[in-house]
Amino acid sequence: MNISPVALARIYEEDFKQDMAALKVLPPTVYMRVTDNIPQIISFIKTIIASGQAYATSQGNVYFDVKSWGKRYGVLTTIYPDTQDEVVGTDKRHGKDFALWKAAKPQELSWTSPWGKGRPGWHIECSTISSAVFGKQLDIHTGGIDLAFPHHENEIAQCEVYHQCEQWGNYFLHSGHLHVKGSQEKMSKSLKNFITIKDFLKKFSSDQFRMFCLRSRYSSGVEFSDDTMDDAKHLLQAISSFIRDANAYIKGQLVCDPVREDILWERLANTKVTVKAAFADDFDTSRAVAAIMDLIHHGNRQLKAVTKDAGSPRSSVVYGSIISYIEGFFNALGMSFGERQVALGGDNSAVLSNVIDELVRFRAKVRHYALALPEEADAVPMEGVVAAEGAKQEQKEKRQQLIQERKPLLEACDSLRGDLAAFGIHIKDRAAVSTWEIEEGGQVGQQTKKKS
């Protein structure tokens, strides 16, 4: 491949940034590259050697002397240097000694150092760069569970020697593996059982992926399949549907029976307590999401649509508070459910939104007209029982005739709804309100239309 290693790395770096942006992952405050910090890494290694915890070999390698660090090595994973300590075919002093600097191999990218040309070891790169950014102590360190040993264990040893501190990292959050359904193996490039982010986003959205992750503890292994992703998708749809209906209720577009505000206020207060406790319990997102879905369940139970408005006062404040809390919860997790324009990109999204707007409004008028049949009770009273019975029969026949005449209009409305659903545009008719939502590239735009 006729391209320099640095140029190739930049290509993959930009590809990674694009994937993270597509997943709505916020960029880091600063990007740090190993290739930009080789002098700092060499200086870091020299300090560890000077402290007596590392040694250089005649072959140009530098190793961390694990035994010299004694029982302080292994504090994270309880793997101590006095076990499995065989040395075979290496210039190490002890089996668990790990490389800080590796001597150059033919055609391998290398840099000049006091120990000869070579490159940094895996662990020293992270220790040096994190120290350059955060100083002598790190509050929270994350990574996959497979990095706990040896990577994180070795990072701790290196940093505590360099900074001469008792505890370098306060908290280590280790995430579980992502498994493919039916397999005990983790999803990885080396096993060729992976799906790229770009391919994933052709079928699912970034919000669906976030909900998929939130359904399990970060520290637990999770199984990826169409079923688990569909489950996440249905949860998002349930949340969107509740927010849409609750907003319609607040605006007076959805007429319901009187609401038991005391019950909803109590449920909201209990949910807040449960969610706070769940996040305080090692970020138990699955329990937090379950509490939110329970709140939505009870909110939906009270949104019982009725055909006639009894003039009861609406409980807008409690539903507004519930919506605000739910949207705030998911916004903090990088997800949004508020009413918004169709997010298709470019300048055509607002136009498309308005077109669908008008189409749904026109369909609602047609449907309303087709369903607006005269009631039997609307017959004009006539003198005499026989005349009254005759008028009733005439009214009944007229209704049947209108039903047959207007049936094609209702069928056309149903057909339009089905045709639009094939394009991801979903229309929902209930009581005095019609709603629509469109899913395009995983993003949902929502509008509510009042029937005329």
Short mmCIF file of N, CA and C in Angstrom, two decimals, residues 140-292:
data_model
loop_
_atom_site.label_atom_id
_atom_site.label_comp_id
_atom_site.label_asym_id
_atom_site.label_seq_id
_atom_site.Cartn_x
_atom_site.Cartn_y
_atom_site.Cartn_z
N ILE A 140 -11.83 9.01 37.30
CA ILE A 140 -12.55 7.87 36.73
C ILE A 140 -11.83 7.38 35.49
N HIS A 141 -11.56 6.09 35.43
CA HIS A 141 -10.92 5.46 34.28
C HIS A 141 -11.88 4.38 33.76
N THR A 142 -12.16 4.39 32.46
CA THR A 142 -13.08 3.41 31.89
C THR A 142 -12.37 2.52 30.88
N GLY A 143 -13.05 1.46 30.50
CA GLY A 143 -12.50 0.53 29.50
C GLY A 143 -13.21 -0.80 29.58
N GLY A 144 -12.97 -1.65 28.60
CA GLY A 144 -13.57 -2.98 28.59
C GLY A 144 -13.00 -3.85 29.68
N ILE A 145 -13.77 -4.84 30.10
CA ILE A 145 -13.34 -5.72 31.19
C ILE A 145 -12.08 -6.48 30.82
N ASP A 146 -11.85 -6.71 29.52
CA ASP A 146 -10.65 -7.42 29.10
C ASP A 146 -9.39 -6.57 29.23
N LEU A 147 -9.55 -5.28 29.54
CA LEU A 147 -8.39 -4.39 29.71
C LEU A 147 -7.96 -4.28 31.18
N ALA A 148 -8.76 -4.85 32.08
CA ALA A 148 -8.42 -4.74 33.51
C ALA A 148 -7.02 -5.30 33.76
N PHE A 149 -6.76 -6.47 33.19
CA PHE A 149 -5.41 -7.04 33.21
C PHE A 149 -5.06 -7.52 31.81
N PRO A 150 -3.90 -7.14 31.33
CA PRO A 150 -2.82 -6.45 32.06
C PRO A 150 -2.83 -4.93 31.92
N HIS A 151 -3.63 -4.38 31.01
CA HIS A 151 -3.46 -2.98 30.64
C HIS A 151 -3.65 -2.02 31.81
N HIS A 152 -4.80 -2.08 32.46
CA HIS A 152 -5.05 -1.12 33.54
C HIS A 152 -4.15 -1.37 34.75
N GLU A 153 -3.89 -2.63 35.02
CA GLU A 153 -2.99 -2.96 36.13
C GLU A 153 -1.61 -2.36 35.89
N ASN A 154 -1.14 -2.46 34.66
CA ASN A 154 0.19 -1.92 34.32
C ASN A 154 0.19 -0.40 34.29
N GLU A 155 -0.90 0.20 33.86
CA GLU A 155 -1.01 1.66 33.90
C GLU A 155 -0.87 2.16 35.33
N ILE A 156 -1.56 1.49 36.24
CA ILE A 156 -1.51 1.90 37.65
C ILE A 156 -0.08 1.85 38.16
N ALA A 157 0.61 0.74 37.90
CA ALA A 157 1.99 0.59 38.38
C ALA A 157 2.90 1.68 37.82
N GLN A 158 2.81 1.92 36.52
CA GLN A 158 3.65 2.94 35.88
C GLN A 158 3.40 4.32 36.48
N CYS A 159 2.12 4.70 36.62
CA CYS A 159 1.78 6.05 37.08
C CYS A 159 2.12 6.25 38.54
N GLU A 160 1.92 5.23 39.36
CA GLU A 160 2.22 5.39 40.78
C GLU A 160 3.72 5.48 41.02
N VAL A 161 4.51 4.82 40.16
CA VAL A 161 5.96 4.98 40.25
C VAL A 161 6.35 6.37 39.78
N TYR A 162 5.83 6.78 38.66
CA TYR A 162 6.21 8.07 38.07
C TYR A 162 5.82 9.24 38.98
N HIS A 163 4.57 9.20 39.49
CA HIS A 163 4.08 10.32 40.31
C HIS A 163 4.40 10.14 41.79
N GLN A 164 4.94 8.96 42.15
CA GLN A 164 5.24 8.67 43.56
C GLN A 164 4.01 8.92 44.44
N CYS A 165 2.90 8.34 44.00
CA CYS A 165 1.63 8.52 44.72
C CYS A 165 1.11 7.17 45.22
N GLU A 166 0.25 7.20 46.21
CA GLU A 166 -0.31 5.97 46.79
C GLU A 166 -1.44 5.41 45.94
N GLN A 167 -2.20 6.29 45.29
CA GLN A 167 -3.33 5.82 44.47
C GLN A 167 -3.50 6.75 43.28
N TRP A 168 -3.27 6.21 42.09
CA TRP A 168 -3.36 7.04 40.88
C TRP A 168 -4.80 7.15 40.39
N GLY A 169 -5.49 6.04 40.24
CA GLY A 169 -6.87 6.07 39.76
C GLY A 169 -7.84 5.77 40.87
N ASN A 170 -8.87 6.61 41.02
CA ASN A 170 -9.84 6.41 42.10
C ASN A 170 -10.90 5.36 41.77
N TYR A 171 -11.40 5.40 40.52
CA TYR A 171 -12.46 4.47 40.11
C TYR A 171 -12.16 3.91 38.72
N PHE A 172 -12.34 2.61 38.58
CA PHE A 172 -12.22 1.96 37.28
C PHE A 172 -13.58 1.36 36.92
N LEU A 173 -14.15 1.83 35.82
CA LEU A 173 -15.44 1.33 35.36
C LEU A 173 -15.19 0.42 34.15
N HIS A 174 -15.41 -0.86 34.33
CA HIS A 174 -15.13 -1.82 33.26
C HIS A 174 -16.44 -2.28 32.62
N SER A 175 -16.54 -2.06 31.33
CA SER A 175 -17.76 -2.44 30.60
C SER A 175 -17.69 -3.90 30.16
N GLY A 176 -18.87 -4.53 30.11
CA GLY A 176 -18.95 -5.92 29.68
C GLY A 176 -18.81 -6.04 28.17
N HIS A 177 -18.64 -7.27 27.70
CA HIS A 177 -18.46 -7.51 26.28
C HIS A 177 -19.79 -7.47 25.53
N LEU A 178 -19.70 -7.11 24.27
CA LEU A 178 -20.84 -7.18 23.36
C LEU A 178 -20.76 -8.51 22.63
N HIS A 179 -21.79 -9.34 22.82
CA HIS A 179 -21.81 -10.68 22.22
C HIS A 179 -22.79 -10.72 21.06
N VAL A 180 -22.48 -11.53 20.09
CA VAL A 180 -23.42 -11.82 19.02
C VAL A 180 -24.36 -12.91 19.51
N LYS A 181 -25.65 -12.81 19.17
CA LYS A 181 -26.63 -13.77 19.67
C LYS A 181 -26.20 -15.20 19.36
N GLY A 182 -26.31 -16.05 20.37
CA GLY A 182 -25.98 -17.46 20.21
C GLY A 182 -24.51 -17.77 20.31
N SER A 183 -23.68 -16.78 20.62
CA SER A 183 -22.24 -16.99 20.71
C SER A 183 -21.72 -16.51 22.05
N GLN A 184 -20.77 -17.25 22.60
CA GLN A 184 -20.15 -16.84 23.85
C GLN A 184 -18.96 -15.92 23.61
N GLU A 185 -18.60 -15.76 22.33
CA GLU A 185 -17.46 -14.92 21.99
C GLU A 185 -17.89 -13.46 21.87
N LYS A 186 -17.01 -12.57 22.26
CA LYS A 186 -17.31 -11.15 22.13
C LYS A 186 -17.23 -10.75 20.66
N MET A 187 -17.95 -9.67 20.33
CA MET A 187 -17.87 -9.14 18.98
C MET A 187 -16.52 -8.44 18.81
N SER A 188 -15.75 -8.85 17.82
CA SER A 188 -14.44 -8.25 17.62
C SER A 188 -14.01 -8.40 16.17
N LYS A 189 -13.14 -7.51 15.75
CA LYS A 189 -12.66 -7.54 14.36
C LYS A 189 -11.84 -8.79 14.09
N SER A 190 -11.05 -9.21 15.08
CA SER A 190 -10.17 -10.36 14.88
C SER A 190 -10.96 -11.65 14.67
N LEU A 191 -12.16 -11.74 15.26
CA LEU A 191 -12.99 -12.93 15.12
C LEU A 191 -13.91 -12.84 13.90
N LYS A 192 -13.89 -11.68 13.24
CA LYS A 192 -14.70 -11.47 12.03
C LYS A 192 -16.20 -11.70 12.29
N ASN A 193 -16.64 -11.36 13.49
CA ASN A 193 -18.06 -11.51 13.82
C ASN A 193 -18.68 -10.16 14.18
N PHE A 194 -18.20 -9.13 13.52
CA PHE A 194 -18.60 -7.77 13.87
C PHE A 194 -19.48 -7.15 12.78
N ILE A 195 -20.12 -6.06 13.14
CA ILE A 195 -20.85 -5.24 12.19
C ILE A 195 -20.31 -3.83 12.31
N THR A 196 -20.02 -3.18 11.21
CA THR A 196 -19.48 -1.82 11.28
C THR A 196 -20.56 -0.84 11.71
N ILE A 197 -20.14 0.29 12.26
CA ILE A 197 -21.10 1.31 12.69
C ILE A 197 -21.88 1.83 11.50
N LYS A 198 -21.22 2.00 10.38
CA LYS A 198 -21.91 2.51 9.18
C LYS A 198 -23.00 1.54 8.73
N ASP A 199 -22.70 0.24 8.74
CA ASP A 199 -23.71 -0.75 8.36
C ASP A 199 -24.83 -0.81 9.40
N PHE A 200 -24.45 -0.70 10.66
CA PHE A 200 -25.45 -0.71 11.74
C PHE A 200 -26.45 0.43 11.57
N LEU A 201 -25.95 1.62 11.26
CA LEU A 201 -26.81 2.79 11.16
C LEU A 201 -27.67 2.80 9.91
N LYS A 202 -27.43 1.86 9.00
CA LYS A 202 -28.33 1.72 7.86
C LYS A 202 -29.64 1.06 8.28
N LYS A 203 -29.59 0.34 9.38
CA LYS A 203 -30.76 -0.40 9.86
C LYS A 203 -31.35 0.15 11.15
N PHE A 204 -30.47 0.67 12.00
CA PHE A 204 -30.92 1.18 13.29
C PHE A 204 -30.41 2.62 13.48
N SER A 205 -30.95 3.28 14.49
CA SER A 205 -30.55 4.66 14.77
C SER A 205 -29.60 4.73 15.97
N SER A 206 -28.97 5.88 16.12
CA SER A 206 -28.08 6.07 17.27
C SER A 206 -28.87 6.03 18.57
N ASP A 207 -30.09 6.57 18.58
CA ASP A 207 -30.92 6.52 19.78
C ASP A 207 -31.30 5.09 20.13
N GLN A 208 -31.57 4.28 19.11
CA GLN A 208 -31.89 2.87 19.36
C GLN A 208 -30.70 2.14 19.95
N PHE A 209 -29.50 2.48 19.49
CA PHE A 209 -28.31 1.86 20.05
C PHE A 209 -28.12 2.28 21.50
N ARG A 210 -28.37 3.55 21.80
CA ARG A 210 -28.24 4.01 23.18
C ARG A 210 -29.24 3.31 24.09
N MET A 211 -30.47 3.17 23.61
CA MET A 211 -31.46 2.47 24.43
C MET A 211 -31.08 1.01 24.61
N PHE A 212 -30.53 0.39 23.58
CA PHE A 212 -30.03 -0.98 23.68
C PHE A 212 -28.99 -1.08 24.79
N CYS A 213 -28.08 -0.12 24.85
CA CYS A 213 -27.04 -0.12 25.89
C CYS A 213 -27.63 0.15 27.27
N LEU A 214 -28.58 1.07 27.35
CA LEU A 214 -29.16 1.44 28.63
C LEU A 214 -29.97 0.32 29.26
N ARG A 215 -30.40 -0.64 28.46
CA ARG A 215 -31.23 -1.72 28.97
C ARG A 215 -30.44 -2.71 29.83
N SER A 216 -29.11 -2.58 29.83
CA SER A 216 -28.26 -3.47 30.63
C SER A 216 -27.28 -2.64 31.45
N ARG A 217 -26.79 -3.21 32.51
CA ARG A 217 -25.71 -2.55 33.26
C ARG A 217 -24.47 -2.46 32.37
N TYR A 218 -23.76 -1.37 32.48
CA TYR A 218 -22.57 -1.19 31.65
C TYR A 218 -21.54 -2.29 31.91
N SER A 219 -21.54 -2.85 33.12
CA SER A 219 -20.54 -3.86 33.50
C SER A 219 -20.93 -5.27 33.09
N SER A 220 -22.13 -5.44 32.55
CA SER A 220 -22.60 -6.76 32.17
C SER A 220 -22.38 -7.01 30.68
N GLY A 221 -22.20 -8.27 30.34
CA GLY A 221 -22.16 -8.63 28.93
C GLY A 221 -23.54 -8.44 28.33
N VAL A 222 -23.61 -8.07 27.07
CA VAL A 222 -24.90 -7.83 26.43
C VAL A 222 -24.93 -8.53 25.09
N GLU A 223 -26.09 -9.06 24.74
CA GLU A 223 -26.24 -9.83 23.51
C GLU A 223 -26.86 -8.98 22.42
N PHE A 224 -26.16 -8.90 21.29
CA PHE A 224 -26.66 -8.12 20.16
C PHE A 224 -27.40 -9.03 19.19
N SER A 225 -28.63 -8.64 18.84
CA SER A 225 -29.42 -9.37 17.86
C SER A 225 -30.51 -8.45 17.35
N ASP A 226 -31.19 -8.86 16.30
CA ASP A 226 -32.32 -8.07 15.80
C ASP A 226 -33.41 -7.97 16.86
N ASP A 227 -33.58 -9.04 17.65
CA ASP A 227 -34.62 -9.03 18.68
C ASP A 227 -34.33 -7.99 19.77
N THR A 228 -33.07 -7.95 20.23
CA THR A 228 -32.74 -6.99 21.28
C THR A 228 -32.80 -5.55 20.75
N MET A 229 -32.45 -5.37 19.48
CA MET A 229 -32.54 -4.04 18.89
C MET A 229 -34.00 -3.64 18.66
N ASP A 230 -34.85 -4.59 18.28
CA ASP A 230 -36.27 -4.30 18.11
C ASP A 230 -36.90 -3.93 19.44
N ASP A 231 -36.45 -4.58 20.51
CA ASP A 231 -36.94 -4.25 21.84
C ASP A 231 -36.61 -2.80 22.19
N ALA A 232 -35.39 -2.39 21.88
CA ALA A 232 -34.99 -0.99 22.13
C ALA A 232 -35.83 -0.04 21.27
N LYS A 233 -36.06 -0.42 20.04
CA LYS A 233 -36.86 0.41 19.13
C LYS A 233 -38.29 0.58 19.65
N HIS A 234 -38.89 -0.48 20.14
CA HIS A 234 -40.25 -0.41 20.65
C HIS A 234 -40.34 0.46 21.90
N LEU A 235 -39.32 0.41 22.73
CA LEU A 235 -39.30 1.27 23.91
C LEU A 235 -39.29 2.74 23.51
N LEU A 236 -38.46 3.08 22.53
CA LEU A 236 -38.39 4.46 22.05
C LEU A 236 -39.72 4.90 21.46
N GLN A 237 -40.36 4.01 20.73
CA GLN A 237 -41.67 4.34 20.16
C GLN A 237 -42.70 4.58 21.24
N ALA A 238 -42.65 3.78 22.30
CA ALA A 238 -43.58 3.95 23.42
C ALA A 238 -43.37 5.29 24.11
N ILE A 239 -42.11 5.67 24.27
CA ILE A 239 -41.81 6.96 24.91
C ILE A 239 -42.29 8.11 24.03
N SER A 240 -41.99 8.04 22.73
CA SER A 240 -42.41 9.08 21.80
C SER A 240 -43.92 9.20 21.76
N SER A 241 -44.60 8.06 21.74
CA SER A 241 -46.06 8.06 21.68
C SER A 241 -46.66 8.72 22.91
N PHE A 242 -46.11 8.40 24.09
CA PHE A 242 -46.63 9.02 25.32
C PHE A 242 -46.43 10.53 25.32
N ILE A 243 -45.23 10.97 24.96
CA ILE A 243 -44.95 12.41 24.95
C ILE A 243 -45.85 13.13 23.95
N ARG A 244 -46.05 12.50 22.80
CA ARG A 244 -46.91 13.11 21.78
C ARG A 244 -48.36 13.22 22.28
N ASP A 245 -48.88 12.14 22.88
CA ASP A 245 -50.25 12.16 23.38
C ASP A 245 -50.41 13.10 24.57
N ALA A 246 -49.41 13.12 25.44
CA ALA A 246 -49.48 14.02 26.60
C ALA A 246 -49.46 15.48 26.15
N ASN A 247 -48.66 15.79 25.15
CA ASN A 247 -48.65 17.15 24.61
C ASN A 247 -49.99 17.50 23.98
N ALA A 248 -50.59 16.54 23.27
CA ALA A 248 -51.90 16.77 22.67
C ALA A 248 -52.95 17.02 23.75
N TYR A 249 -52.85 16.30 24.86
CA TYR A 249 -53.77 16.50 25.98
C TYR A 249 -53.59 17.89 26.58
N ILE A 250 -52.34 18.30 26.77
CA ILE A 250 -52.07 19.62 27.34
C ILE A 250 -52.65 20.73 26.45
N LYS A 251 -52.56 20.54 25.12
CA LYS A 251 -53.05 21.55 24.18
C LYS A 251 -54.57 21.51 23.99
N GLY A 252 -55.23 20.53 24.62
CA GLY A 252 -56.67 20.42 24.47
C GLY A 252 -57.09 19.69 23.21
N GLN A 253 -56.15 19.05 22.55
CA GLN A 253 -56.45 18.32 21.32
C GLN A 253 -56.85 16.88 21.60
N LEU A 254 -56.59 16.41 22.80
CA LEU A 254 -56.96 15.06 23.21
C LEU A 254 -57.85 15.18 24.43
N VAL A 255 -59.12 14.79 24.27
CA VAL A 255 -60.11 14.91 25.34
C VAL A 255 -60.14 13.62 26.13
N CYS A 256 -60.00 13.74 27.46
CA CYS A 256 -59.94 12.56 28.33
C CYS A 256 -60.86 12.74 29.53
N ASP A 257 -61.06 11.62 30.23
CA ASP A 257 -61.77 11.68 31.50
C ASP A 257 -60.92 12.45 32.51
N PRO A 258 -61.54 12.91 33.62
CA PRO A 258 -60.77 13.61 34.64
C PRO A 258 -59.57 12.78 35.12
N VAL A 259 -58.45 13.46 35.34
CA VAL A 259 -57.19 12.80 35.71
C VAL A 259 -56.99 12.84 37.22
N ARG A 260 -56.52 11.72 37.78
CA ARG A 260 -56.17 11.68 39.21
C ARG A 260 -54.77 12.26 39.38
N GLU A 261 -54.72 13.57 39.57
CA GLU A 261 -53.43 14.25 39.67
C GLU A 261 -52.60 13.76 40.84
N ASP A 262 -53.26 13.46 41.97
CA ASP A 262 -52.51 13.04 43.15
C ASP A 262 -51.70 11.77 42.88
N ILE A 263 -52.29 10.86 42.12
CA ILE A 263 -51.59 9.62 41.79
C ILE A 263 -50.38 9.90 40.92
N LEU A 264 -50.56 10.75 39.91
CA LEU A 264 -49.47 11.05 38.98
C LEU A 264 -48.35 11.82 39.67
N TRP A 265 -48.69 12.77 40.53
CA TRP A 265 -47.64 13.50 41.27
C TRP A 265 -46.83 12.55 42.14
N GLU A 266 -47.53 11.60 42.79
CA GLU A 266 -46.83 10.63 43.64
C GLU A 266 -45.94 9.73 42.80
N ARG A 267 -46.43 9.28 41.64
CA ARG A 267 -45.63 8.44 40.75
C ARG A 267 -44.39 9.18 40.27
N LEU A 268 -44.54 10.44 39.92
CA LEU A 268 -43.41 11.23 39.45
C LEU A 268 -42.36 11.38 40.54
N ALA A 269 -42.81 11.66 41.77
CA ALA A 269 -41.86 11.81 42.89
C ALA A 269 -41.12 10.51 43.16
N ASN A 270 -41.86 9.38 43.13
CA ASN A 270 -41.24 8.07 43.37
C ASN A 270 -40.24 7.73 42.27
N THR A 271 -40.58 8.10 41.03
CA THR A 271 -39.68 7.82 39.91
C THR A 271 -38.37 8.57 40.07
N LYS A 272 -38.44 9.81 40.47
CA LYS A 272 -37.23 10.61 40.67
C LYS A 272 -36.33 9.98 41.73
N VAL A 273 -36.93 9.49 42.80
CA VAL A 273 -36.15 8.85 43.87
C VAL A 273 -35.50 7.56 43.35
N THR A 274 -36.28 6.76 42.61
CA THR A 274 -35.77 5.49 42.09
C THR A 274 -34.64 5.70 41.09
N VAL A 275 -34.81 6.67 40.20
CA VAL A 275 -33.79 6.94 39.18
C VAL A 275 -32.50 7.41 39.83
N LYS A 276 -32.61 8.29 40.81
CA LYS A 276 -31.42 8.80 41.50
C LYS A 276 -30.69 7.67 42.21
N ALA A 277 -31.46 6.79 42.86
CA ALA A 277 -30.85 5.66 43.57
C ALA A 277 -30.20 4.70 42.58
N ALA A 278 -30.82 4.50 41.43
CA ALA A 278 -30.27 3.58 40.42
C ALA A 278 -28.94 4.09 39.89
N PHE A 279 -28.86 5.37 39.59
CA PHE A 279 -27.60 5.92 39.08
C PHE A 279 -26.53 5.96 40.16
N ALA A 280 -26.94 6.12 41.41
CA ALA A 280 -25.97 6.10 42.50
C ALA A 280 -25.45 4.68 42.75
N ASP A 281 -26.20 3.68 42.28
CA ASP A 281 -25.81 2.28 42.45
C ASP A 281 -25.02 1.84 41.22
N ASP A 282 -23.82 2.37 41.05
CA ASP A 282 -22.93 1.99 39.95
C ASP A 282 -23.60 2.14 38.59
N PHE A 283 -24.30 3.27 38.40
CA PHE A 283 -24.92 3.61 37.12
C PHE A 283 -25.81 2.48 36.59
N ASP A 284 -26.77 2.08 37.42
CA ASP A 284 -27.69 1.01 37.02
C ASP A 284 -28.75 1.59 36.08
N THR A 285 -28.37 1.75 34.83
CA THR A 285 -29.27 2.38 33.84
C THR A 285 -30.50 1.53 33.55
N SER A 286 -30.37 0.21 33.65
CA SER A 286 -31.52 -0.65 33.36
C SER A 286 -32.65 -0.40 34.35
N ARG A 287 -32.29 -0.22 35.63
CA ARG A 287 -33.31 0.05 36.65
C ARG A 287 -33.89 1.45 36.47
N ALA A 288 -33.06 2.39 36.06
CA ALA A 288 -33.54 3.76 35.84
C ALA A 288 -34.53 3.80 34.68
N VAL A 289 -34.19 3.12 33.57
CA VAL A 289 -35.10 3.10 32.41
C VAL A 289 -36.41 2.39 32.77
N ALA A 290 -36.32 1.32 33.54
CA ALA A 290 -37.53 0.60 33.96
C ALA A 290 -38.45 1.52 34.78
N ALA A 291 -37.86 2.37 35.62
CA ALA A 291 -38.66 3.31 36.41
C ALA A 291 -39.34 4.33 35.51
N ILE A 292 -38.62 4.80 34.50
CA ILE A 292 -39.22 5.76 33.55
C ILE A 292 -40.38 5.12 32.80
#
